[in-house]
Coordinates of C-alpha atoms and ligand atoms in Angstrom, one line a residue:
X235 CA 70.1 26.4 57.9
X236 CA 73.4 24.9 56.9
X237 CA 73.4 22.8 53.7
X238 CA 74.7 19.3 53.4
X239 CA 78.5 19.2 53.4
X240 CA 78.8 22.3 55.5
X241 CA 77.8 21.3 58.9
X242 CA 81.4 21.5 60.2
X243 CA 82.6 24.0 57.7
X244 CA 85.4 25.3 60.0
X245 CA 86.9 22.0 60.7
X246 CA 89.5 20.3 58.5
X247 CA 90.3 16.6 58.5
X248 CA 91.8 15.9 62.0
X249 CA 95.6 15.6 61.5
X250 CA 98.1 13.5 63.5
X251 CA 100.5 15.8 65.2
X252 CA 102.5 14.0 67.9
X253 CA 104.4 17.1 68.9
X254 CA 101.4 19.3 69.4
X255 CA 101.1 21.2 72.7
X256 CA 98.7 20.5 75.7
X257 CA 96.2 23.1 74.5
X258 CA 95.9 21.7 71.0
X259 CA 92.9 19.4 71.2
X260 CA 91.8 19.4 67.5
X261 CA 94.5 16.9 66.4
X262 CA 95.6 13.4 67.3
X263 CA 98.8 13.2 69.4
X264 CA 98.8 9.4 69.8
X265 CA 96.3 7.9 67.3
X266 CA 98.2 7.4 64.0
X267 CA 95.9 5.2 62.0
X268 CA 98.4 3.7 59.6
X269 CA 101.2 2.9 62.2
X270 CA 101.8 -0.8 62.7
X271 CA 102.0 -2.3 66.1
X272 CA 102.5 -6.1 66.6
X273 CA 101.7 -6.7 62.9
X274 CA 98.5 -4.7 62.7
X275 CA 97.6 -1.0 61.9
X276 CA 96.5 1.0 64.9
X277 CA 93.1 1.5 63.0
X278 CA 92.7 -2.2 62.7
X279 CA 93.4 -2.9 66.4
X280 CA 91.1 -0.1 67.4
X281 CA 88.3 -0.1 64.9
X282 CA 86.7 3.0 66.1
X283 CA 83.0 3.7 65.6
X284 CA 80.8 6.7 66.1
X285 CA 77.4 6.2 67.6
X286 CA 74.5 7.8 65.9
X287 CA 72.1 8.3 68.7
X288 CA 74.2 10.2 71.3
X289 CA 76.3 12.2 68.8
X290 CA 73.6 13.0 66.1
X291 CA 70.2 12.5 67.6
X292 CA 70.6 13.7 71.3
X293 CA 69.5 17.1 72.2
X294 CA 70.9 17.3 75.7
X295 CA 67.5 17.2 77.3
X296 CA 67.4 15.4 80.6
X297 CA 64.6 14.7 83.2
X298 CA 65.3 18.2 84.7
X299 CA 65.9 20.2 81.7
X300 CA 65.1 21.1 78.0
X301 CA 67.4 20.6 75.1
X302 CA 70.8 22.4 75.1
X303 CA 72.3 21.0 72.0
X304 CA 70.6 22.8 69.0
X305 CA 72.0 20.9 66.1
X306 CA 71.3 22.4 62.6
X307 CA 71.0 18.8 61.2
X308 CA 68.0 18.1 63.4
X309 CA 65.9 21.0 61.9
X310 CA 63.0 20.3 59.4
X311 CA 60.4 17.5 59.2
X312 CA 61.4 14.2 60.7
X313 CA 62.3 12.8 57.4
X314 CA 64.2 15.8 56.3
X315 CA 66.1 16.0 59.6
X316 CA 66.8 12.2 59.2
X317 CA 68.6 12.8 55.9
X318 CA 70.3 16.0 57.0
X319 CA 71.6 14.0 60.1
X320 CA 73.2 11.4 57.8
X321 CA 74.9 14.1 55.7
X322 CA 76.2 15.7 59.0
X323 CA 77.4 12.4 60.4
X324 CA 79.1 11.4 57.2
X325 CA 81.0 14.6 57.2
X326 CA 81.9 14.2 60.8
X327 CA 83.1 10.5 60.3
X328 CA 85.2 11.5 57.4
X329 CA 86.8 14.5 59.0
X330 CA 87.5 12.5 62.2
X331 CA 88.9 9.7 60.2
X332 CA 86.7 6.9 61.7
X333 CA 85.7 4.0 59.3
X334 CA 82.6 2.9 61.3
X335 CA 79.3 3.9 62.7
X336 CA 76.4 2.4 64.7
X337 CA 72.7 3.1 64.8
X338 CA 69.4 2.0 66.0
X339 CA 66.7 1.6 63.4
X340 CA 64.7 4.5 64.9
X341 CA 67.7 6.9 64.9
X342 CA 68.2 6.3 61.2
X343 CA 64.6 6.9 60.3
X344 CA 61.5 8.2 62.3
X345 CA 58.9 5.7 63.4
X346 CA 55.7 5.8 61.4
X347 CA 52.2 5.4 62.5
X348 CA 52.2 1.7 61.1
X349 CA 54.9 -1.0 60.8
X350 CA 54.7 -0.6 57.0
X351 CA 55.3 3.3 57.3
X352 CA 58.3 2.9 59.7
X353 CA 59.6 0.3 57.2
X354 CA 59.2 2.7 54.2
X355 CA 61.1 5.5 56.2
X356 CA 63.9 3.1 56.8
X357 CA 64.1 2.0 53.2
X358 CA 64.2 5.6 52.1
X359 CA 66.8 6.9 54.6
X360 CA 68.9 3.8 54.1
X361 CA 69.1 4.3 50.4
X362 CA 71.0 7.6 51.2
X363 CA 73.0 5.9 53.9
X364 CA 74.1 3.3 51.3
X365 CA 75.1 6.0 48.9
X366 CA 77.1 8.0 51.5
X367 CA 78.7 4.6 52.5
X368 CA 80.0 4.0 49.1
X369 CA 81.2 7.6 48.5
X370 CA 83.2 7.7 51.8
X371 CA 84.0 4.1 52.5
X372 CA 82.6 4.4 56.0
X373 CA 80.8 1.2 57.1
X374 CA 78.4 0.0 59.6
X375 CA 79.9 -1.6 62.6
X376 CA 76.5 -2.7 63.9
X377 CA 72.8 -2.1 63.7
X378 CA 70.3 -2.5 66.4
X379 CA 66.7 -2.3 66.9
X380 CA 65.1 0.1 69.3
X381 CA 62.9 -2.2 71.3
X382 CA 62.5 0.0 74.4
X383 CA 61.5 3.6 73.7
X384 CA 57.9 3.1 72.3
X385 CA 55.2 2.7 74.7
X386 CA 54.2 -0.7 73.4
X387 CA 57.5 -2.0 74.9
X388 CA 57.0 -0.6 78.4
X389 CA 56.5 -4.2 79.8
X390 CA 59.3 -5.7 77.6
X391 CA 59.8 -6.8 74.0
X392 CA 61.0 -10.4 73.8
X393 CA 60.0 -10.8 77.5
X394 CA 56.6 -9.0 77.3
X395 CA 53.8 -11.0 79.0
X396 CA 51.6 -10.2 75.8
X397 CA 52.8 -12.1 72.7
X398 CA 51.3 -9.5 70.5
X399 CA 54.1 -7.2 71.6
X400 CA 56.7 -9.9 71.2
X401 CA 55.4 -10.3 67.7
X402 CA 55.8 -6.6 67.0
X403 CA 59.4 -6.8 68.2
X404 CA 60.0 -9.8 65.9
X405 CA 58.7 -7.9 62.9
X406 CA 60.9 -5.0 63.8
X407 CA 64.0 -7.2 64.2
X408 CA 63.2 -8.9 60.9
X409 CA 63.3 -5.4 59.1
X410 CA 66.5 -4.6 61.1
X411 CA 68.2 -7.7 59.9
X412 CA 67.2 -6.9 56.2
X413 CA 68.7 -3.3 56.8
X414 CA 71.8 -4.8 58.3
X415 CA 72.2 -6.9 55.1
X416 CA 71.5 -4.0 52.8
X417 CA 74.2 -1.8 54.4
X418 CA 76.7 -4.7 54.9
X419 CA 76.7 -4.4 58.8
X420 CA 79.4 -6.4 60.3
X421 CA 77.5 -7.1 63.6
X422 CA 74.0 -6.8 64.9
X423 CA 73.4 -5.9 68.6
X424 CA 70.7 -6.8 71.0
X425 CA 70.5 -4.7 74.1
X426 CA 67.5 -5.8 76.0
X427 CA 66.5 -2.4 77.2
X428 CA 63.2 -3.4 78.8
X429 CA 63.9 -7.2 79.2
X430 CA 63.6 -7.5 83.0
X431 CA 61.2 -6.7 85.7
X432 CA 60.3 -4.2 88.4
X433 CA 58.2 -6.5 90.6
X434 CA 58.6 -10.3 90.9
X435 CA 55.0 -10.4 92.0
X436 CA 53.7 -9.9 88.5
X437 CA 56.5 -11.7 86.6
X438 CA 56.9 -15.2 85.4
X439 CA 60.7 -15.2 85.2
X440 CA 61.1 -18.7 83.8
X441 CA 58.6 -18.1 81.0
X442 CA 60.0 -14.7 80.1
X443 CA 63.5 -16.2 79.7
X444 CA 62.2 -19.0 77.6
X445 CA 60.5 -16.6 75.4
X446 CA 63.6 -14.5 75.0
X447 CA 65.6 -17.6 74.0
X448 CA 62.9 -18.3 71.5
X449 CA 63.1 -14.8 70.2
X450 CA 66.8 -15.0 69.7
X451 CA 66.3 -18.5 68.0
X452 CA 63.9 -16.8 65.5
X453 CA 66.5 -14.1 64.8
X454 CA 69.2 -16.7 64.2
X455 CA 67.0 -18.6 61.9
X456 CA 66.1 -15.5 59.8
X457 CA 69.6 -14.4 59.7
X458 CA 70.7 -17.7 58.3
X459 CA 67.8 -17.8 55.8
X460 CA 68.6 -14.4 54.2
X461 CA 72.3 -15.2 54.2
X462 CA 73.2 -12.3 56.4
X463 CA 76.9 -12.6 57.4
X464 CA 77.3 -10.7 60.5
X465 CA 78.1 -11.4 64.2
X466 CA 75.2 -11.4 66.6
X467 CA 76.0 -9.5 69.9
X468 CA 74.2 -9.1 73.2
X469 CA 75.0 -6.1 75.3
X470 CA 74.7 -6.8 79.0
X471 CA 73.4 -4.1 81.5
X472 CA 72.3 -4.7 85.1
X473 CA 69.8 -1.9 85.6
X474 CA 68.2 1.2 83.9
X475 CA 65.6 1.0 82.8
X476 CA 64.4 -2.1 84.6
X477 CA 65.1 -2.5 88.2
X478 CA 66.4 -5.9 87.3
X479 CA 67.6 -6.7 83.8
X480 CA 68.0 -10.3 82.6
X481 CA 71.2 -9.5 80.8
X482 CA 72.9 -8.4 84.1
X483 CA 76.5 -8.8 83.2
X484 CA 78.8 -10.8 81.0
X485 CA 78.5 -14.0 83.1
X486 CA 74.8 -13.9 83.3
X487 CA 74.6 -13.6 79.4
X488 CA 77.1 -16.3 78.8
X489 CA 75.1 -18.5 81.4
X490 CA 71.8 -17.7 79.6
X491 CA 73.3 -18.5 76.1
X492 CA 74.8 -21.8 77.2
X493 CA 71.6 -22.8 79.1
X494 CA 69.5 -22.3 75.9
X495 CA 72.2 -23.7 73.4
X496 CA 72.5 -20.3 71.7
X497 CA 76.2 -19.6 72.6
X498 CA 77.7 -20.5 69.2
X499 CA 75.5 -17.8 67.5
X500 CA 76.3 -14.9 69.8
X501 CA 79.2 -12.9 71.4
X502 CA 79.0 -10.1 73.7
X503 CA 79.1 -6.3 73.3
X504 CA 80.6 -5.1 76.6
X505 CA 79.9 -1.6 77.7
X506 CA 82.2 -0.5 80.6
X507 CA 79.7 1.9 82.1
X508 CA 77.4 -1.0 82.3
X509 CA 80.0 -3.1 83.9
X510 CA 80.5 -0.5 86.7
X511 CA 76.9 -0.3 87.2
X512 CA 76.9 -4.0 87.9
X513 CA 79.4 -3.3 90.7
X514 CA 82.4 -4.6 88.8
X515 CA 85.6 -2.8 88.0
X516 CA 85.9 -1.1 84.5
X517 CA 87.6 -4.0 82.8
X518 CA 85.9 -6.8 84.4
X519 CA 83.3 -8.0 81.8
X520 CA 85.8 -7.4 79.0
X521 CA 88.2 -9.8 80.8
X522 CA 85.4 -12.4 81.6
X523 CA 84.0 -12.3 78.1
X524 CA 87.3 -12.7 76.6
X525 CA 88.2 -15.6 78.9
X526 CA 85.3 -17.5 77.4
X527 CA 86.0 -16.6 73.8
X528 CA 82.8 -14.3 73.9
X529 CA 84.2 -10.8 73.6
X530 CA 82.7 -9.5 70.3
X531 CA 82.8 -5.7 70.7
X532 CA 83.0 -2.9 73.1
X533 CA 80.9 0.2 73.7
X534 CA 83.8 2.2 74.8
X535 CA 82.6 4.7 77.2
X536 CA 82.8 5.3 81.0
X537 CA 80.7 6.4 84.0
X538 CA 81.3 8.5 86.9
X539 CA 82.5 6.2 89.7
X540 CA 80.6 8.3 92.3
X541 CA 77.2 8.2 90.4
X542 CA 75.0 5.1 90.2
X543 CA 73.7 5.7 86.8
X544 CA 74.7 5.4 83.1
X545 CA 76.5 8.6 82.3
X546 CA 77.8 7.5 79.0
X547 CA 80.9 9.7 79.1
X548 CA 83.8 9.6 76.8
X549 CA 86.6 7.4 78.0
X550 CA 89.5 9.4 79.0
X551 CA 91.3 7.3 81.7
X552 CA 94.4 5.7 80.2
X553 CA 94.8 3.1 82.9
X554 CA 91.3 1.8 81.8
X555 CA 92.1 1.9 78.2
X556 CA 95.3 0.1 78.8
X557 CA 93.6 -2.8 80.6
X558 CA 90.9 -2.9 77.8
X559 CA 93.5 -3.0 75.0
X560 CA 95.6 -5.6 76.9
X561 CA 92.7 -8.0 76.7
X562 CA 91.9 -7.2 73.1
X563 CA 95.5 -7.6 72.0
X564 CA 95.8 -10.9 73.9
X565 CA 92.9 -12.3 72.1
X566 CA 94.3 -11.2 68.7
X567 CA 91.7 -8.3 68.1
X568 CA 88.2 -7.7 68.4
X569 CA 87.1 -7.9 64.8
X570 CA 84.6 -7.8 63.3
X571 CA 83.6 -5.9 66.4
X572 CA 85.2 -2.6 67.3
X573 CA 85.4 0.2 69.8
X574 CA 82.1 2.1 69.5
X575 CA 81.8 5.3 71.3
X576 CA 78.4 4.8 73.0
X577 CA 79.1 8.1 74.7
X578 CA 77.6 11.6 74.7
X579 CA 79.1 15.0 75.2
X580 CA 77.8 16.6 78.5
X581 CA 74.6 18.7 77.9
X582 CA 76.7 21.7 79.0
X583 CA 79.2 20.9 76.1
X584 CA 77.3 22.9 73.7
X585 CA 79.8 23.9 70.8
X586 CA 79.8 21.7 67.7
X587 CA 83.6 21.3 68.1
X588 CA 83.0 19.6 71.5
X589 CA 81.8 16.6 69.5
X590 CA 85.2 16.5 67.8
X591 CA 87.2 17.2 71.0
X592 CA 85.4 14.4 72.8
X593 CA 86.0 11.8 70.2
X594 CA 89.7 12.9 69.5
X595 CA 90.4 12.8 73.3
X596 CA 88.9 9.3 73.6
X597 CA 90.5 8.0 70.5
X598 CA 93.9 9.2 71.7
X599 CA 93.1 7.7 75.3
X600 CA 92.6 4.3 73.5
X601 CA 95.7 4.8 71.2
X602 CA 97.8 5.3 74.4
X603 CA 96.1 2.2 75.9
X604 CA 97.1 0.2 72.8
X605 CA 100.7 1.4 72.9
X606 CA 100.9 0.7 76.6
X607 CA 99.3 -2.8 76.1
X608 CA 101.8 -3.6 73.4
X609 CA 104.7 -2.7 75.5
X610 CA 103.3 -4.8 78.4
X611 CA 102.8 -7.8 76.0
X612 CA 106.0 -7.5 74.0
X613 CA 108.2 -7.2 77.1
X614 CA 106.4 -10.1 78.7
X615 CA 107.4 -9.2 82.3
X616 CA 103.8 -9.4 83.8
X617 CA 102.9 -12.4 81.6
X618 CA 106.1 -14.3 82.8
X619 CA 105.2 -13.5 86.5
X620 CA 101.7 -14.7 86.0
X621 CA 102.9 -17.9 84.3
X622 CA 105.3 -18.6 87.1
X623 CA 102.5 -18.0 89.7
X624 CA 100.4 -20.9 88.1
X625 CA 103.5 -23.1 87.4
X626 CA 102.4 -25.9 89.8
X627 CA 99.6 -26.8 87.2
X628 CA 102.2 -27.6 84.5
X629 CA 103.3 -31.0 86.0
X630 CA 102.2 -33.9 88.2
X631 CA 99.0 -33.5 90.2
X632 CA 98.6 -30.0 88.9
X633 CA 98.6 -31.2 85.3
X634 CA 95.8 -33.7 86.2
X635 CA 93.7 -30.9 87.7
X636 CA 94.4 -28.8 84.6
X637 CA 93.1 -31.6 82.2
X638 CA 90.2 -32.4 84.5
X639 CA 91.3 -36.1 85.3
X640 CA 92.2 -35.7 89.0
X641 CA 90.2 -37.2 91.9
X642 CA 89.7 -36.1 95.6
X643 CA 91.5 -39.3 96.6
X644 CA 94.7 -38.2 94.6
X645 CA 94.4 -34.7 96.4
X646 CA 94.4 -36.4 99.7
X647 CA 97.3 -38.7 98.8
X648 CA 99.3 -35.6 97.6
X649 CA 98.8 -33.8 100.8
X650 CA 99.7 -36.9 102.9
X651 CA 102.9 -37.0 101.0
X652 CA 103.7 -33.3 100.8
X653 CA 102.2 -31.9 104.0
X654 CA 101.3 -28.1 104.3
X655 CA 101.7 -25.9 101.2
X656 CA 104.2 -23.0 101.7
X657 CA 102.9 -19.5 102.0
X658 CA 103.4 -17.6 98.7
X659 CA 103.1 -13.8 98.3
X660 CA 100.5 -12.7 95.8
X661 CA 102.7 -9.6 95.1
X662 CA 99.8 -7.4 94.1
X663 CA 101.7 -4.2 94.8
X664 CA 104.6 -5.4 92.7
X665 CA 102.2 -6.1 89.7
X666 CA 100.6 -2.7 90.2
X667 CA 103.9 -0.9 90.3
X668 CA 105.0 -2.6 87.2
X669 CA 101.7 -1.8 85.5
X670 CA 102.2 1.9 86.4
X671 CA 105.6 1.8 84.7
X672 CA 103.8 1.2 81.3
X673 CA 101.0 3.8 81.8
Ligands
XUL901 C1 71.9 1.7 76.7 C2 72.9 1.3 75.6 C3 72.4 1.3 74.2 C4 72.9 0.1 73.5 C5 72.2 0.0 72.1 O1 72.5 1.8 77.9 O2 74.0 1.1 75.9 O3 72.6 2.5 73.6 O4 74.2 0.2 73.1 O5 70.8 -0.1 72.1
CO902 CO1 75.7 0.6 74.6

């Protein structure tokens, strides 16, 4: 068994080497943490975070096969393993040069046979987490509660037809919020893993949604009472595990929050693999959430476009990262959120160095995306073309539509006076060609 501090003994701190050759994958060629772009360091634009569940808890087991990833930090009793995992994770964060991590309560410490025992486990392991955080300066981007894995949650947590289960989820979130405060988490995520339904025949949709809103209200209330200063985030996902998930995509979550008057307490944590499962393009929910001032954080992963499930791959496509970073830079950054790698190495990627290679590759893909986005924004060519495309809304009748004061009678009078609008090319291919120039 490796001892703490030696889990990645052969790996030094990952350097920035922009001139490294194509086969050199254990260095950054694009991510230069301290470099300033548009007034902000790269590390502050990108705010990278490593996720605990995929990178340190996962074993590579899938519905068809046994574990393939035999991690030395997962050996020993559940509590021993939890502590060894933390040591390994902090060694990894530090060597990778990432300042944030994310975790579920049940990744951090094993569930006990009672709520009290689970809470004691969490207290004990998070004491060590706090110590490692202060030794290394690594911080918690977000905490979340696992309200989907245990059997009690099979029919939902906040939307369970049995209030006893909802109460259990509430008790778990109460502790999760205490832990978020203890560790100084900057955000707290709710992913409604089992909040949805498989059959409409046994489901009272209106009641379930009302209960979910009530649940969120209790969380907001408790957060305020304990003086927890972090951003609440909801993570949309359209399917898996439920056939229909209530938090289908960015717009359904925004609609839900506005309907129940909760929108000022929450933002969204957008995961592009979930966006593509909803049938949208990679960047769609990032753009939509940002347009409504609701983009809080990003679970930066990707799926396989040819598969219909959540493969949680590391994001390596520079066109996608450019589109994401364009939205983020245009809204002035994503803080206190960040780019959390909710991504797992393939079960066939069995070498410990694959964990580094995957993160480095994805960080470089986002660094390139950031550089591209900054070029696009600083040169302003695309923005100028878009502005021109909408210029009819800056004066006259267009201005009245813009500020919401126009009437249908005015529309009719305008057309009587001006006749048929002229045909104007959308120039999509021109935009695409210009975009390609920057990638
Ligand atoms: C599930 C998923 C979760 C959330 C946190 O698809 O993305 O890991 O990010 O519960
Ligand atoms: Co996620």
